[in-house]
XYZ file of C-alpha atoms in Angstrom:
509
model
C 3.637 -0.487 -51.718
C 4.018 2.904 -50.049
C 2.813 0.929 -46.837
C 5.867 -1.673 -47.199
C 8.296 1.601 -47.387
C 7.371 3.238 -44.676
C 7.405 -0.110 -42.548
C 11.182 -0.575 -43.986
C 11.861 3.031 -42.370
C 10.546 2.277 -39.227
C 13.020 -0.958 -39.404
C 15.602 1.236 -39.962
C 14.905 3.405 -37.169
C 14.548 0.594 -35.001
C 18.120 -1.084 -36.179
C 20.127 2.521 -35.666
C 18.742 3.398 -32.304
C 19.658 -0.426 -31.429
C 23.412 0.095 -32.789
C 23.740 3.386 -31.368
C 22.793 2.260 -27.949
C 25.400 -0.960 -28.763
C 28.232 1.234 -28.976
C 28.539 2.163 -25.105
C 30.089 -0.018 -22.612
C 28.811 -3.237 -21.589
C 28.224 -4.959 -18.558
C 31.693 -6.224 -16.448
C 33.546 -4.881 -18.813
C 37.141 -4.618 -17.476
C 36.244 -5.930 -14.398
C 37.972 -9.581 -13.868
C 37.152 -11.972 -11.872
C 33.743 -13.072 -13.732
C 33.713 -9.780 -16.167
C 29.991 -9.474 -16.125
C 27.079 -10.955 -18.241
C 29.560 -10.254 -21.876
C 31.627 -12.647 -20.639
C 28.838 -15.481 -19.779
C 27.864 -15.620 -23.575
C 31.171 -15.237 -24.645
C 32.224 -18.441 -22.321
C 29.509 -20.308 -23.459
C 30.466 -20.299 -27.511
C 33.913 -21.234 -25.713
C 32.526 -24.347 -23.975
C 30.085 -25.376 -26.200
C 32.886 -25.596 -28.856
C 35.609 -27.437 -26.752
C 33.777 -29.980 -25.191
C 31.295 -32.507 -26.150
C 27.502 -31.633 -25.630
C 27.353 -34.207 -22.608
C 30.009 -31.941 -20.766
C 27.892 -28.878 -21.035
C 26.021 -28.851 -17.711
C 28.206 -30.686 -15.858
C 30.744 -29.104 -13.366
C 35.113 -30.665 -14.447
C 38.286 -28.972 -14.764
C 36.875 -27.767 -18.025
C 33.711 -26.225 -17.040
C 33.650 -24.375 -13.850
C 29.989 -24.058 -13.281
C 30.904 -21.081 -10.911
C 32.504 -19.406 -13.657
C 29.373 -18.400 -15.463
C 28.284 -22.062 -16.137
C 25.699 -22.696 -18.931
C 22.111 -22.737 -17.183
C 19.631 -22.127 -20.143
C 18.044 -24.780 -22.037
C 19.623 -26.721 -25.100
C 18.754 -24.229 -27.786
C 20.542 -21.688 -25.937
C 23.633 -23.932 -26.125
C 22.978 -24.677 -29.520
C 22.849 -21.247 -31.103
C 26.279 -20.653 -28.666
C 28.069 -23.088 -30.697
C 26.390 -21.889 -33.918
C 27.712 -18.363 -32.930
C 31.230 -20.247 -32.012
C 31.442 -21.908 -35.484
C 31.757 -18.455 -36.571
C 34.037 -17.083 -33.827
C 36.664 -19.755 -34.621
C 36.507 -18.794 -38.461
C 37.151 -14.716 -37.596
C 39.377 -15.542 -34.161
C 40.539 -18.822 -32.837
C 41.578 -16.642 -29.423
C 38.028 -15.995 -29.203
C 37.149 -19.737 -27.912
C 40.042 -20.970 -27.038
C 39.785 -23.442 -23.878
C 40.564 -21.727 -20.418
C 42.890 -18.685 -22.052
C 40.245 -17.073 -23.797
C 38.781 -15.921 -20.172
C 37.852 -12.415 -19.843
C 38.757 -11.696 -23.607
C 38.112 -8.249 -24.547
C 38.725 -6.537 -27.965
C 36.605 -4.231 -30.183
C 36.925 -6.528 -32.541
C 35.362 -9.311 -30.393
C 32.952 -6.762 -28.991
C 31.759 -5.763 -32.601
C 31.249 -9.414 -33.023
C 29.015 -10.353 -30.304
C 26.681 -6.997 -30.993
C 26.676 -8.159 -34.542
C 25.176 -11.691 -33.271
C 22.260 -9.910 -31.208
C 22.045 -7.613 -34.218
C 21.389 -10.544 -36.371
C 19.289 -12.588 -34.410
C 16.821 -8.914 -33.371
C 17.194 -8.863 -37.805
C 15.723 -12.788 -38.007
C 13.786 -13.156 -35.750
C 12.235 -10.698 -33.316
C 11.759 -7.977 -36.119
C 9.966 -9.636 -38.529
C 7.819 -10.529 -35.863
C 6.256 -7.336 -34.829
C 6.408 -6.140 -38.451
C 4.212 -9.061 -39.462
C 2.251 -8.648 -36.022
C 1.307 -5.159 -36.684
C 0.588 -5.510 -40.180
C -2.163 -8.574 -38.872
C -3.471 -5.580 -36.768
C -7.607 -5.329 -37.936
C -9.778 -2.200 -37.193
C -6.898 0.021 -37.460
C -5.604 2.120 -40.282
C -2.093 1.464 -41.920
C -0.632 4.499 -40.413
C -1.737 3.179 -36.979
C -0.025 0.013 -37.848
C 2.999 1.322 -38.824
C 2.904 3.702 -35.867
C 2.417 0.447 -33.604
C 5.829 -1.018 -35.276
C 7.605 1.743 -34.369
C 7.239 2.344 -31.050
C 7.612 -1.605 -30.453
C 10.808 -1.254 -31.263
C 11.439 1.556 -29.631
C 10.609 -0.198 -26.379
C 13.578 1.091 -24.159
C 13.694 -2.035 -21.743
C 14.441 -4.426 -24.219
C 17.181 -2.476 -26.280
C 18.950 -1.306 -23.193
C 19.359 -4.886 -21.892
C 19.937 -7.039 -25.056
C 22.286 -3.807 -26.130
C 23.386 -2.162 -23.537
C 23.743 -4.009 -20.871
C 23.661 -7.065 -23.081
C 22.286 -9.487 -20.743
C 23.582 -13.081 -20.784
C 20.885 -14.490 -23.567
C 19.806 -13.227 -26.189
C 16.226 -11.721 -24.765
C 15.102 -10.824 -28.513
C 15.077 -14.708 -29.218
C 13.046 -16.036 -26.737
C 10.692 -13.030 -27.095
C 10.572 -12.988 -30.785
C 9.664 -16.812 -31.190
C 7.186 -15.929 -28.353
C 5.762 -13.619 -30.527
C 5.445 -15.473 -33.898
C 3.731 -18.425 -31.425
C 0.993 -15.664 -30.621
C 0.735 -14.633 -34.196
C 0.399 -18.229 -34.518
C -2.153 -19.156 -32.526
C -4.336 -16.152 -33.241
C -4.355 -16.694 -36.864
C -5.162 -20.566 -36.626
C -2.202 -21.181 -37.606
C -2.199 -23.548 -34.238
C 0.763 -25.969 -34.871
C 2.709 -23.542 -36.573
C 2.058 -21.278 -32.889
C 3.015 -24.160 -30.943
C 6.171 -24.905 -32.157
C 7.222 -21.286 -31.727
C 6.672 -20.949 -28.658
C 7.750 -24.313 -27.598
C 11.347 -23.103 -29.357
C 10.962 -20.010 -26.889
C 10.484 -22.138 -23.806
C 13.962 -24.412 -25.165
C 15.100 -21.530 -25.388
C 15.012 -19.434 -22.718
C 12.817 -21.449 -19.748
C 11.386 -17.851 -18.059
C 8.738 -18.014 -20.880
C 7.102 -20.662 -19.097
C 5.224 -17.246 -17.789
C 3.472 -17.084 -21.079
C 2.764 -21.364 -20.689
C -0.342 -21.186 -19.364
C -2.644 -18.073 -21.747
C -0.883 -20.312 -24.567
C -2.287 -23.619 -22.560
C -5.526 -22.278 -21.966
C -6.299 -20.475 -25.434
C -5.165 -23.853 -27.333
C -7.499 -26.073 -25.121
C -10.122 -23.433 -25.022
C -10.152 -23.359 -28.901
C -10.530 -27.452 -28.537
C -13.536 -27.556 -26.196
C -14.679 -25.064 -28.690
C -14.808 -27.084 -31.451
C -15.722 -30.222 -29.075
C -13.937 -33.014 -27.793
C -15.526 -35.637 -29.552
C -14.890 -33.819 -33.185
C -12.495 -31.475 -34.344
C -11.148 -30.546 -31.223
C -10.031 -33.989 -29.760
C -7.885 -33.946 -33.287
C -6.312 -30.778 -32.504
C -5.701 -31.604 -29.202
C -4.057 -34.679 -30.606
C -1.959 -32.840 -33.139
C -1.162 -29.940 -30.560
C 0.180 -32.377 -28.107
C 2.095 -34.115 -30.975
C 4.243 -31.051 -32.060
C 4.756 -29.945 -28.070
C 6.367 -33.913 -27.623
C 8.123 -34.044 -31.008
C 10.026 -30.492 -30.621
C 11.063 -30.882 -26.978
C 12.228 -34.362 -27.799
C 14.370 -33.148 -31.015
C 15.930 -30.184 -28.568
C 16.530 -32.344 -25.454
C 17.961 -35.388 -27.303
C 21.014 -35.440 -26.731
C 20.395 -34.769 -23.085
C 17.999 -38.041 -22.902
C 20.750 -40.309 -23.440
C 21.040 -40.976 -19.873
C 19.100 -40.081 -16.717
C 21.581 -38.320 -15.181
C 22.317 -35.750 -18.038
C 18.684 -34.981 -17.929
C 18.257 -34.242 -14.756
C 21.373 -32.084 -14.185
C 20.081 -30.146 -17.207
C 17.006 -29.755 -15.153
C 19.043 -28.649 -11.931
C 20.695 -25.800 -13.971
C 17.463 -24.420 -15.168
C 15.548 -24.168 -12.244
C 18.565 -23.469 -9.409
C 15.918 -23.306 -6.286
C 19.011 -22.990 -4.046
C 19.711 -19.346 -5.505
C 16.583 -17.771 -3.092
C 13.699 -16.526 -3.423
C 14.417 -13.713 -5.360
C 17.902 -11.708 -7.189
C 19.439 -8.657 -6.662
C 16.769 -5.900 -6.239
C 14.055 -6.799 -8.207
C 10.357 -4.939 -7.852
C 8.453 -8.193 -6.845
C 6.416 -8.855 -3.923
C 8.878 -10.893 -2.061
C 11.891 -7.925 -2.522
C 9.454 -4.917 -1.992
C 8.340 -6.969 1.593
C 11.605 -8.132 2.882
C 12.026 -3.974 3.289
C 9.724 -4.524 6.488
C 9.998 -8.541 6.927
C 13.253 -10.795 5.573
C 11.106 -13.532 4.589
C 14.555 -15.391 3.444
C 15.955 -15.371 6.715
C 12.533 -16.528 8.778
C 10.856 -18.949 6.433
C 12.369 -22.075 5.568
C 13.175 -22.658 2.314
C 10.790 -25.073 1.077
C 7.928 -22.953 3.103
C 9.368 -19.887 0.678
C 8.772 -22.050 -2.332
C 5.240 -23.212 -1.845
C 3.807 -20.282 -0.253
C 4.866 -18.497 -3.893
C 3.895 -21.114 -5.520
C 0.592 -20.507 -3.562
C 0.283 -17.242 -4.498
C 1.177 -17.068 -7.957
C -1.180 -19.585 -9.118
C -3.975 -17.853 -7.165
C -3.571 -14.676 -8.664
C -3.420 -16.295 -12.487
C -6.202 -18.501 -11.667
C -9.505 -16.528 -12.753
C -7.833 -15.360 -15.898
C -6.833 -18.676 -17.067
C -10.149 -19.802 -16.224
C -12.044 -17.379 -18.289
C -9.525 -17.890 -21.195
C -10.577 -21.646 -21.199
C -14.226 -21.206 -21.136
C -14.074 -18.000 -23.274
C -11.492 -18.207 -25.904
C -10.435 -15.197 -28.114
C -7.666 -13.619 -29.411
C -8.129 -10.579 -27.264
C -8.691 -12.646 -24.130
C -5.537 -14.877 -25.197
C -3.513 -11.269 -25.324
C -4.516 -9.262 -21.790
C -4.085 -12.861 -19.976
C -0.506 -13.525 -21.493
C -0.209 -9.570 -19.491
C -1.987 -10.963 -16.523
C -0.108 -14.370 -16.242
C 2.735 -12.834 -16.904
C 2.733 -10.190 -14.188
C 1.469 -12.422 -11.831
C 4.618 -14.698 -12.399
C 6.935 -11.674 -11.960
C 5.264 -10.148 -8.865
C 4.979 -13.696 -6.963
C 7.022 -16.409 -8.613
C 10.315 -17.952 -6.864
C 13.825 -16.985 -7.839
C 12.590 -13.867 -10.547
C 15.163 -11.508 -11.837
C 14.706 -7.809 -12.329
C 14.980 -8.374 -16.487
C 12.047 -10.645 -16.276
C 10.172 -7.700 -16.471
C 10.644 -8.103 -20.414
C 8.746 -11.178 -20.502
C 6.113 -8.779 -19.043
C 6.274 -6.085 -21.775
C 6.482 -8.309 -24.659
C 2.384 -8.699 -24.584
C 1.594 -5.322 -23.183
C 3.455 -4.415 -26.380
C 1.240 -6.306 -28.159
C -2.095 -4.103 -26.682
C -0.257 -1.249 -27.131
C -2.669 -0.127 -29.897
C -5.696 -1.190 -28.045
C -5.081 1.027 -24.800
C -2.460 3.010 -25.392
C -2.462 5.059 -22.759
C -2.070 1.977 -19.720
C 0.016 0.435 -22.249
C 2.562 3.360 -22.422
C 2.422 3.811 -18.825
C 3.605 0.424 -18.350
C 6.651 0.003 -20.238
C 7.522 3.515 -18.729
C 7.287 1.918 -15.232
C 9.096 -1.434 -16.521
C 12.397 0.342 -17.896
C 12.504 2.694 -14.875
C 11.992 -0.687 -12.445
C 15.252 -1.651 -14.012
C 17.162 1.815 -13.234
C 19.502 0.039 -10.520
C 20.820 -2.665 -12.862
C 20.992 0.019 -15.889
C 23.099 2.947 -13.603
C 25.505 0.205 -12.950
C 26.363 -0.078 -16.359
C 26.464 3.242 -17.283
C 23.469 3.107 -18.897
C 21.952 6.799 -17.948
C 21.980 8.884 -21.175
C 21.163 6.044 -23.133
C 18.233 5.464 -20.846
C 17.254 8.749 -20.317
C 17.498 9.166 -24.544
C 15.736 6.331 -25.579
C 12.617 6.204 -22.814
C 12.089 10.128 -23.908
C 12.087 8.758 -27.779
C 9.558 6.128 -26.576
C 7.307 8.280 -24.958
C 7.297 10.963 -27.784
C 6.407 8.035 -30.290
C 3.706 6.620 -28.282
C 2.186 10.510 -27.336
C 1.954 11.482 -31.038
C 1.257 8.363 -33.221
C -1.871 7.438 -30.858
C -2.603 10.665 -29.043
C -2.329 8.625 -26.038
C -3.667 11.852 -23.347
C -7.017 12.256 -25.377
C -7.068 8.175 -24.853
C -8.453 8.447 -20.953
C -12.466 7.779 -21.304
C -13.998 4.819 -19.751
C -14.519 2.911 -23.240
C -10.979 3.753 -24.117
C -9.197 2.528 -20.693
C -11.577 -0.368 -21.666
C -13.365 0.205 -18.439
C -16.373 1.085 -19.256
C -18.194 -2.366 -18.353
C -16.744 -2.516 -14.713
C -17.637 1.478 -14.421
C -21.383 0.283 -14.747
C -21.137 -2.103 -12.480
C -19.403 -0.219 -9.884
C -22.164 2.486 -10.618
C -25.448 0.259 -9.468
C -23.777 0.316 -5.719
C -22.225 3.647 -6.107
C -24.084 5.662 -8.241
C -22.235 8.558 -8.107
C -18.460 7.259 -9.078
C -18.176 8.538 -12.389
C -14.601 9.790 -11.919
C -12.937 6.963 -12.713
C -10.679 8.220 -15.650
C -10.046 11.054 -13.491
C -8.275 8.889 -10.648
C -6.309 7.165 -13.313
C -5.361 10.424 -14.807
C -4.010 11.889 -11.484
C -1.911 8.137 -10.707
C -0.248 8.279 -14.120
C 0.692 12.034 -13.196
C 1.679 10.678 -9.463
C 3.608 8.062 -11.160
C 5.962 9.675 -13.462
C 6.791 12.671 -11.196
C 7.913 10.165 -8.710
C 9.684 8.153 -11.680
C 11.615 11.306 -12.172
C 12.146 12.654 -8.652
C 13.727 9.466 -7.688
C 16.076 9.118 -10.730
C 17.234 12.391 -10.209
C 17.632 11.895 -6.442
C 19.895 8.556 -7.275
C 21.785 10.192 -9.972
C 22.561 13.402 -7.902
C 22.859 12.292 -4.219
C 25.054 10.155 -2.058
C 22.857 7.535 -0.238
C 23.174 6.967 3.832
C 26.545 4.896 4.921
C 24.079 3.206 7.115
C 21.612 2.364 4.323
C 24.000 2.061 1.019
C 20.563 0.723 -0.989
C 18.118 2.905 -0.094
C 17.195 4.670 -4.162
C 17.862 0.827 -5.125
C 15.219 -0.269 -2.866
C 13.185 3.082 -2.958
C 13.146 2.159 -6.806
C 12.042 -1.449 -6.608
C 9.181 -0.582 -3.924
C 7.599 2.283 -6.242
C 7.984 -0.255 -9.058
C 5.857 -2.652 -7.313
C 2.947 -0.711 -6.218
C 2.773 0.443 -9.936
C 2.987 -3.147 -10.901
C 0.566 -4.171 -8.527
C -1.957 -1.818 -9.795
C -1.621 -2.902 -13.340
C -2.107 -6.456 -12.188
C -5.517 -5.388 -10.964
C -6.557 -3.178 -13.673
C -5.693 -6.143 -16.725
C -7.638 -8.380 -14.665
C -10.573 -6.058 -14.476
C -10.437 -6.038 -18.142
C -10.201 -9.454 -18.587
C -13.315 -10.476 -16.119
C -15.502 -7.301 -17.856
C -14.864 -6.480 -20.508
C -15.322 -9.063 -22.694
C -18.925 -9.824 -21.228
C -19.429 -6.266 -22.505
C -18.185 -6.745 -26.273
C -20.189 -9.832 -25.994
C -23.566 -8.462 -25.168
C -22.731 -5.054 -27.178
C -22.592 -7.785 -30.178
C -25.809 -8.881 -29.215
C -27.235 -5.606 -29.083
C -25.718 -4.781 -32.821
């Protein structure tokens, strides 16, 4: 009972930092013509409820796709209408075809934080509670120490409340969540169907498709095709058909709607990447402009190229090798490798990144904490712009101090606890004196967050060239990446060791 208190605390401390950050400004606000990302969701209830569902997508007089048309998938639209439904019962003005553009109130505003409030309350929250509470080998006050610096995660409640990006990030990612705590349990179909209502929902969690892919058919081969596992496999693939077709129906009424649905989901034609976003492709185009010397097809495959390269051995081993733990470090690993190398990726799809480092958080706490350090600072650019500082600078200190005292995260650094420990001795029969492995990781992380601070304090204080108006921006995004980059080799390293380790350790037992 005492356990179920103190996990109703932590809620609460989650839900007030999230409504205290909610209260600043948001993004566009004031700021006609398009007003910002507020606006898009806002316009979205409005055209969901004035026109019928085969209008959505589809650019008319009505629905100016260059005014922040609708390009998520249909249960996006859906809960838009749902949210409408209610904005027509408080406001008509709200919605109201064409003259509700650019509406701004605190009423309204108190509205729409109340809808991301309720959806983090439904869905995403009971997720990690019930995540953490599955936790095995660790304590209860470990597990309650994992939910609350979960929630604390800075990236996620700056964006979805702060800047308060145009979906609701907390929906995708929770019902991404409950389809790991799915899967992991053997709860398969159940898993499934969550995440295949994250994918409708938001289609950037196609970066956790393949670990989810892998681990399911893993887990069939497992049990063998010609058994058990050719039924799952059957059932699995039942559940994937029968919940895309209920969420795309009435978009398969005709060929056409379908495929302009698909055209607004995956816009190739926007580039090869957004803004300034701490990929590959951005940090590169500093010494090479890839868009403007590669054609644009070329751009496509040769990401295509290297994103499925880089996922490749992970996936593999998940197949052959399927485990929980495997199924978690290669959603990181896919999931990275998407961000770093994929076509058209956004500077929040870092989130989608986060979400299962998150979920290891109690397992290495240390690389885990460094991470989502690195992945709310990547976003520092998009967050100034918003006047997003204090709350930043606030809630990333909170963060830190959770994560440094519930898990002690300094005295974390040994070769078994970076999980390391397995790749160490291999390294060691070629170089038999490299035993200072933790060492070099200590001095990074110190490298890393001194430069983390220089630079915000260098973009918050100083005036950058006339000739070169994005230096910090791209100074930011470049730092980012190498960090990035780093992690994508050190969760891979985990993923092709150490598991051969716990394996033969068992043996050993």
């Amino acid at each position: 009972m005492e356990k179920w208190h103190l996990m109703t605390i932590v809620v609460l401390i989650g839900l007030t930092v999230r409504w205290t950050v909610s209260l600043n400004s948001y993004s566009g606000a004031g700021k006609p013509p398009m007003f910002g990302d507020y606006e898009a969701q806002r316009h979205w209830q409005e055209i969901t409820f004035n026109l019928p569902v085969k209008q959505w997508y589809f650019n008319s007089s009505d629905n100016n796709l260059q005014y922040w048309g609708l390009d998520y998938p249909p249960l996006t639209a859906y809960h838009s209408l749902l949210c409408a439904y209610v904005a027509k019962f408080i406001n008509p003005d709200w919605i109201e075809l064409h003259s509700s553009r650019g509406y701004e109130s605190q009423a309204h505003k108190l509205f729409m934080r109340t809808t991301v409030f309720i959806a983090d309350l439904l869905i995403y929250i009971p997720a990690v509670v019930l995540y953490c509470c599955c936790l095995k080998e660790i304590s209860t006050k470990k597990k309650i120490a994992n939910a609350l610096c979960i929630l604390l995660y800075p990236g996620l409640i700056l964006i979805d409340y702060g800047h308060f990006q145009n979906i609701y990030n907390s929906v995708s990612l929770g019902f991404a969540l409950w389809g790991v705590l799915g899967v992991s349990c053997d709860w398969d179909l159940l898993g499934s169907l969550a995440f295949c209502l994250a994918i409708n929902y938001k289609q950037m969690e196609l970066y956790h498709s393949l670990p989810f892919f892998c681990f399911l058919l893993g887990k069939c081969f497992k049990k063998g095709l010609k058994g058990k596992g050719f039924v799952l496999l059957i059932k699995l693939a039942c559940t994937v058909v029968a919940s895309f077709i209920l969420c795309w129906l009435p978009f398969f009424t005709e060929r056409e709607q379908t495929l302009q649905v698909l055209r607004r989901l995956f816009p190739v034609d926007r580039g090869l990447f957004e803004d300034k976003v701490a990929n590959i492709w951005c940090s590169f185009s500093v010494f090479l402009k890839i868009k403007d010397i590669l054609p644009h097809h070329i751009q496509i495959i040769i990401s295509f190229c290297f994103t499925f390269l880089s996922l490749l051995p992970a996936c593999i081993k998940l197949t052959l090798q399927p485990s929980p733990k495997g199924f978690r470090f290669t959603l990181v690993s896919c999931a990275l490798s998407f961000f770093l190398f994929s076509f058209q990726v956004h500077e929040k799809s870092i989130l989608l990144v986060s979400l299962p480092v998150c979920l290891v958080l109690s397992e290495i706490p240390f690389m885990s904490t460094w991470f989502l350090l690195v992945s709310t600072f990547s976003m520092l650019p998009l967050l100034l712009k918003d006047e997003l500082l204090m709350p930043s600078v606030v809630t990333t200190m909170a963060f830190f101090i959770a994560c440094a005292i519930s898990f002690s995260i300094f005295e974390k650094t040994s070769e078994e606890e970076l999980h390391l420990k397995s790749f160490s001795i291999s390294l060691r029969k070629y170089l038999p004196c490299f035993t200072f492995l933790p060492r070099i990781i200590q001095y990074l992380f110190l490298i890393s967050v001194i430069t983390m601070v220089l630079l915000t304090l260098i973009t918050v204080t100083l005036e950058p060239p006339q000739k070169l108006p994005d230096l910090f921006s791209v100074l930011i995004c470049f730092v980012s990446c190498l960090n990035f980059l780093f992690f994508l080799v050190y969760f891979n390293i985990i993923i092709m060791w150490d598991f051969k380790n716990g394996r033969n350790q068992k043996k050993i037992n």
